[in-house]
Coordinates of N, CA and C in Angstrom, one line a residue:
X349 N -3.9 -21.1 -70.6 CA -5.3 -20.8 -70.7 C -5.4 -19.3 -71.2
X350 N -6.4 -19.0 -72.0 CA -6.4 -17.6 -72.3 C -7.6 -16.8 -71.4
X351 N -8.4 -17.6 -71.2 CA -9.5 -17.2 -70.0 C -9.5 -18.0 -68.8
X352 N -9.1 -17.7 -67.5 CA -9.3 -18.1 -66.2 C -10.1 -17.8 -65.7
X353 N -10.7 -18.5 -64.8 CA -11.6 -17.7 -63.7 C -11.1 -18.4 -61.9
X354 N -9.8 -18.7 -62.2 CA -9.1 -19.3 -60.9 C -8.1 -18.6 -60.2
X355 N -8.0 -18.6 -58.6 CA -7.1 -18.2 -58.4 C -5.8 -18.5 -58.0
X356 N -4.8 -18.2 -59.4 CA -3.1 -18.7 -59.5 C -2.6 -19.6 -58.0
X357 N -1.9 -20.7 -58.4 CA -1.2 -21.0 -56.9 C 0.0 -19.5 -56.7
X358 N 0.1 -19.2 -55.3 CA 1.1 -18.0 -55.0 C 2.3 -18.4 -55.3
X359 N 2.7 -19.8 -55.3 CA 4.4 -20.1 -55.2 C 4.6 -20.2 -57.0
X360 N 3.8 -21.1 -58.0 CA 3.6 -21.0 -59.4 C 4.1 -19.3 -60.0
X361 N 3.1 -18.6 -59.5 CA 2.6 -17.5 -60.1 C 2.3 -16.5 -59.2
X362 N 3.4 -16.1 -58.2 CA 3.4 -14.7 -57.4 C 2.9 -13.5 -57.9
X363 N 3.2 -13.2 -59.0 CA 2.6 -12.2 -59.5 C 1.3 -12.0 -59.9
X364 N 0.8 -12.9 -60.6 CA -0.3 -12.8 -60.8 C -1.5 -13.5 -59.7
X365 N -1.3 -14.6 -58.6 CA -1.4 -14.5 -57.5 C -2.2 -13.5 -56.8
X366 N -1.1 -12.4 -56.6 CA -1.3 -11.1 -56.2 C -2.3 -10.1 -56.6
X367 N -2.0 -10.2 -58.0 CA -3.2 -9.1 -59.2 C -4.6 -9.7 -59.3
X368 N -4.7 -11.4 -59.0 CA -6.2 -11.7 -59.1 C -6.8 -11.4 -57.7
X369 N -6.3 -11.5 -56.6 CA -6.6 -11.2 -55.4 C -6.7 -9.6 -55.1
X370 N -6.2 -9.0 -55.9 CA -6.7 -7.3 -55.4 C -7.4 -7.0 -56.7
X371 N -7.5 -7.4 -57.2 CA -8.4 -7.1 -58.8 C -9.3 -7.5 -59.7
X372 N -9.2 -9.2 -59.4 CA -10.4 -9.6 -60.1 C -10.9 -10.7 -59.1
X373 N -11.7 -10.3 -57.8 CA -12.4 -10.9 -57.1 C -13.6 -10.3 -56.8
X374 N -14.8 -10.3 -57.4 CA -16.2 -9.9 -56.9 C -16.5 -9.7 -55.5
X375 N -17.1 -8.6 -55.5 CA -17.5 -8.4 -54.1 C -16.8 -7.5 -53.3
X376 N -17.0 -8.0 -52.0 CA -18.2 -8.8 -51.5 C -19.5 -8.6 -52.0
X377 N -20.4 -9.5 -51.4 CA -22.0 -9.1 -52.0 C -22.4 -10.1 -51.0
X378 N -23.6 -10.7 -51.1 CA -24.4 -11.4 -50.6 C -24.5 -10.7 -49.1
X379 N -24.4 -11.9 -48.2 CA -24.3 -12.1 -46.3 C -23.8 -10.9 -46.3
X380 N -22.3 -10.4 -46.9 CA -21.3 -10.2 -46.1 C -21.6 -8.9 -46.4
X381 N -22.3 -8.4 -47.7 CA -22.8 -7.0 -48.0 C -24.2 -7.4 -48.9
X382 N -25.0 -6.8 -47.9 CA -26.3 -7.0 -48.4 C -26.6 -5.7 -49.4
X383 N -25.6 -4.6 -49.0 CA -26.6 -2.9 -49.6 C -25.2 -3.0 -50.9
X384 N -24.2 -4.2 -51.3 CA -23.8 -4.0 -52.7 C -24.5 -3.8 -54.0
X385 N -23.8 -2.9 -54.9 CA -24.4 -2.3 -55.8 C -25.0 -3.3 -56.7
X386 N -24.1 -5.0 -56.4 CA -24.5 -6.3 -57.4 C -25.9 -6.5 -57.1
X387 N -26.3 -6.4 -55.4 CA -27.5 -6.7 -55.1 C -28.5 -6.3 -55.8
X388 N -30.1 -7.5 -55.9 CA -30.9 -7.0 -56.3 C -32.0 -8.1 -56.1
X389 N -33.0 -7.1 -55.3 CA -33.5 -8.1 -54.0 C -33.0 -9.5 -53.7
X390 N -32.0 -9.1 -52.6 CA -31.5 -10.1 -51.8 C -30.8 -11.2 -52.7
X391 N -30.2 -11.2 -54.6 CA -29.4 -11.7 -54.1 C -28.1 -11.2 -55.5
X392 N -27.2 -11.4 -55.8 CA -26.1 -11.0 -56.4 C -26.7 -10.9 -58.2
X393 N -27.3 -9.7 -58.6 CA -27.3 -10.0 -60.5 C -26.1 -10.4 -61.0
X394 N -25.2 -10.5 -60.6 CA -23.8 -10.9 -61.2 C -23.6 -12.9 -61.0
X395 N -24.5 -13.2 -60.1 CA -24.6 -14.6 -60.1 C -23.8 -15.1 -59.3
X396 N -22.6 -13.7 -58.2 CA -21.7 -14.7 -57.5 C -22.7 -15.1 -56.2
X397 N -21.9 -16.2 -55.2 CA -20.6 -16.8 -55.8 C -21.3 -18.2 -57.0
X398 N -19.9 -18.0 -58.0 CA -20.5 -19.1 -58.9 C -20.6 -20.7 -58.4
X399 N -21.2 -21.4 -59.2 CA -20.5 -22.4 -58.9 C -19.0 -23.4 -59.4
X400 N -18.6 -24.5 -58.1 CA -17.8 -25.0 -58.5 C -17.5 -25.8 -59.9
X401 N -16.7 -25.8 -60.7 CA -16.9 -26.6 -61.5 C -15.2 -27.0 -62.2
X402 N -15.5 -28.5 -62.9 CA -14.1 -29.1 -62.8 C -13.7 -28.8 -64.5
X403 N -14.6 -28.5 -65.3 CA -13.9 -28.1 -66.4 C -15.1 -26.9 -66.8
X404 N -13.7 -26.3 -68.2 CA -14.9 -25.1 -69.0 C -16.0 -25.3 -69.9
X405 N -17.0 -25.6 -70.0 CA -18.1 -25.7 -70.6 C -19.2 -25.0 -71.4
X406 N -20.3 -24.9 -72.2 CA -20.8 -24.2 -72.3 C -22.3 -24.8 -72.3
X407 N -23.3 -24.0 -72.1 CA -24.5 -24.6 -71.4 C -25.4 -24.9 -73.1
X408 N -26.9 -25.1 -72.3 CA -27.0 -25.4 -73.5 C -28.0 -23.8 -74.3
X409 N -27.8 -22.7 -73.5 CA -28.0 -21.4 -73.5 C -26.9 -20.8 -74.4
X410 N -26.1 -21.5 -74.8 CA -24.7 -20.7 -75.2 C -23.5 -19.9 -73.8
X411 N -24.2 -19.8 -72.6 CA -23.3 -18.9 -71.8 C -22.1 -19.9 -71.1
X412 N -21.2 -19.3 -71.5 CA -19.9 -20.5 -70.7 C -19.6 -20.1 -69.5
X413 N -19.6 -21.2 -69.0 CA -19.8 -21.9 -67.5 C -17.6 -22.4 -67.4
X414 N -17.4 -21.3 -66.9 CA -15.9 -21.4 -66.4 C -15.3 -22.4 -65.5
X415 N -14.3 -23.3 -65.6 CA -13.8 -24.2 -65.0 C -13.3 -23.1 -63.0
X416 N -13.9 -23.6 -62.5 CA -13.6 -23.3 -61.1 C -13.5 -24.0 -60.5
X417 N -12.1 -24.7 -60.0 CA -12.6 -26.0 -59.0 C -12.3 -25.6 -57.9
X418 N -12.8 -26.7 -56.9 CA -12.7 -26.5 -55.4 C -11.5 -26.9 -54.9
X419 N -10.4 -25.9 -54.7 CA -9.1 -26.2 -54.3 C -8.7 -26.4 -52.7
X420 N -10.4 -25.9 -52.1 CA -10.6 -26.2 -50.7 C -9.4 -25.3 -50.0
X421 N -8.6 -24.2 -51.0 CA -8.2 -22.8 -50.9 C -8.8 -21.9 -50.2
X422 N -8.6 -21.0 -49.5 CA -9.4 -19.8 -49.1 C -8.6 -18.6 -49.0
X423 N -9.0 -17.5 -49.5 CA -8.1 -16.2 -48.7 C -8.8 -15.4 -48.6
X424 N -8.4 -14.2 -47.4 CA -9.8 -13.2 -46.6 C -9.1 -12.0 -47.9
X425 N -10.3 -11.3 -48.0 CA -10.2 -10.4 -49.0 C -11.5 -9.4 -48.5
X426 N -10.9 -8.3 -47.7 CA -11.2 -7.4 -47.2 C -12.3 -8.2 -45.9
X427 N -11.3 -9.1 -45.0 CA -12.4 -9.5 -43.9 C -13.6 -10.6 -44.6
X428 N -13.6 -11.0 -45.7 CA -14.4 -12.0 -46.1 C -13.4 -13.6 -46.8
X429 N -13.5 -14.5 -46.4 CA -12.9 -15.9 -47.1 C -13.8 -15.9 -48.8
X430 N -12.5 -16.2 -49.7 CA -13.3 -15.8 -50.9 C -12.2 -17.2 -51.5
X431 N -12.7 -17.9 -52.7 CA -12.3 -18.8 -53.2 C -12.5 -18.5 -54.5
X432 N -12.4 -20.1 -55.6 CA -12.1 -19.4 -57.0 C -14.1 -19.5 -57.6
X433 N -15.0 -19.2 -56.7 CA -16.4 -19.3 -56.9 C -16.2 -17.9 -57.0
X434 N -15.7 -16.8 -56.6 CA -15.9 -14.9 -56.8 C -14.5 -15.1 -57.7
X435 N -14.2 -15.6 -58.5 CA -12.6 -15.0 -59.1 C -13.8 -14.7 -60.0
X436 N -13.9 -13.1 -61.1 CA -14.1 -12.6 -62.5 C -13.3 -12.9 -63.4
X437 N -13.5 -13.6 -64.3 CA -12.7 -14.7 -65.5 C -11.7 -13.1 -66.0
X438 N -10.6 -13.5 -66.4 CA -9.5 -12.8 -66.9 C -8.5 -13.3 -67.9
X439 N -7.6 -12.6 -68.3 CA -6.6 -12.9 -69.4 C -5.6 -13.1 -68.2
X440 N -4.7 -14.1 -68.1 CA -3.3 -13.9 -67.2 C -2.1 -12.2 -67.6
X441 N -1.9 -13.1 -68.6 CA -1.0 -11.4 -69.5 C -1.6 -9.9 -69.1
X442 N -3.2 -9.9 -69.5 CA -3.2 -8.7 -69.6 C -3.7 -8.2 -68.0
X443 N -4.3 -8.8 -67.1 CA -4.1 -8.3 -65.4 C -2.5 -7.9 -65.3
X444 N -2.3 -8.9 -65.5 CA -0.6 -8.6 -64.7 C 0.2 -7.5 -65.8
X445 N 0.1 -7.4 -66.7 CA 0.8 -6.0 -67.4 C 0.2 -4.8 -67.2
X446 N -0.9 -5.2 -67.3 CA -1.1 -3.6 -67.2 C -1.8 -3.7 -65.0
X447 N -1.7 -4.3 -64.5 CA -1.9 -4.2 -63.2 C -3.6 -3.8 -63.3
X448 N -4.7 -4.7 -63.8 CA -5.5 -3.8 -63.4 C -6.4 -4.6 -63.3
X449 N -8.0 -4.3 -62.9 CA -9.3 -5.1 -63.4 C -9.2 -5.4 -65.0
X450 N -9.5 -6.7 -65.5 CA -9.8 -6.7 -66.7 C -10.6 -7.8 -67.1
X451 N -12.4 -7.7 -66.9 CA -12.9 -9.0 -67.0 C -12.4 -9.0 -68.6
X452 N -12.2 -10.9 -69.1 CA -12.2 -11.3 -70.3 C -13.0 -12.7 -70.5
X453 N -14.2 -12.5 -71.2 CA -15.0 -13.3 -71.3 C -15.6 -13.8 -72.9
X454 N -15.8 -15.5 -73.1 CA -15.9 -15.7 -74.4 C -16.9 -15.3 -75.0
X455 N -16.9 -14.6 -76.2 CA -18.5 -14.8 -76.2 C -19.2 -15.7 -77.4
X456 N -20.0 -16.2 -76.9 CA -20.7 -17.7 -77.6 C -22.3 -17.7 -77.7
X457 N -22.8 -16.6 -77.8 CA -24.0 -16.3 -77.7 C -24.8 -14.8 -78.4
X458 N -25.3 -14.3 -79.2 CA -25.7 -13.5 -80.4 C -26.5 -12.2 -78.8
X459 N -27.0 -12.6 -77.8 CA -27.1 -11.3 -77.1 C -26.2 -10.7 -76.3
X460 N -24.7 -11.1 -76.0 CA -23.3 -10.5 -75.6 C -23.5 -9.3 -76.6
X461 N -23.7 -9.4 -78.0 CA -23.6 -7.8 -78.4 C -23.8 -7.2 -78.0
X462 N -25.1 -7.0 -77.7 CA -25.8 -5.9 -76.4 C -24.8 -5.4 -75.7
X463 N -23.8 -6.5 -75.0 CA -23.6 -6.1 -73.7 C -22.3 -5.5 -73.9
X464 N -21.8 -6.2 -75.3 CA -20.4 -5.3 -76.0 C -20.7 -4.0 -76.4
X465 N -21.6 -3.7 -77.1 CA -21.9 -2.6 -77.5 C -21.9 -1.3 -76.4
X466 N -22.5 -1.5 -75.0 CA -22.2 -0.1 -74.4 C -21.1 -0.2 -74.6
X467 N -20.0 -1.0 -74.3 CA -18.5 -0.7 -74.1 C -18.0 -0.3 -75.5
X468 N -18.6 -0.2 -76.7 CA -17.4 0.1 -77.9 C -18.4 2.0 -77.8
X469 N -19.4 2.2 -77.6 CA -20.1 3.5 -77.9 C -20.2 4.2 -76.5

């Protein structure tokens, strides 16, 4: 896959495993932090947690709707149980090479420019 939004089995994929779990997991927000910076009256502008879903799709808005399924998985990530509904979609390669946050998201929709453009200027 070139974009995930799941998190690796640990025995598969130890390494990257590791790098989605300290690096590309939203949050907390909601319940568990109400005064996060995502918040905006009472509830996440980022939309976590998303929902489950058994394949990648795209709506009929153009925004793709990432395969998440419910692996009925859990791991505490700073004192909160977090599943692959908070994973931030990513590249596998480039988290784990360069060790870092790196949302990677398709874009399938003519107002993502917008949202590319802060990032090139």
């Amino acid at each position: 896959d070139i974009i995930c939004a799941e998190i690796p089995d640990e025995h598969e994929d130890p390494l990257a495993f590791e790098t989605v779990l300290r690096c590309m997991i939203h949050g907390p927000c909601g319940v568990a932090n109400p005064n996060a910076p995502c918040m905006v009256n009472g509830k996440c502008s980022k939309h976590y947690p998303k929902p489950f879903c058994n394949e990648t799709t795209i709506d009929e808005n153009r925004f793709v709707i990432y395969r998440r399924r419910d692996t009925k998985k859990t791991y505490k990530i700073n004192g909160i149980d977090v599943d692959n509904r908070w994973v931030i979609p990513y590249n596998r390669d480039l988290i784990v090479q360069h060790d870092a946050h790196i949302n990677v998201e398709r874009c399938a929709h003519s107002k993502l420019i917008k949202y590319l453009y802060k990032y090139i200027h």
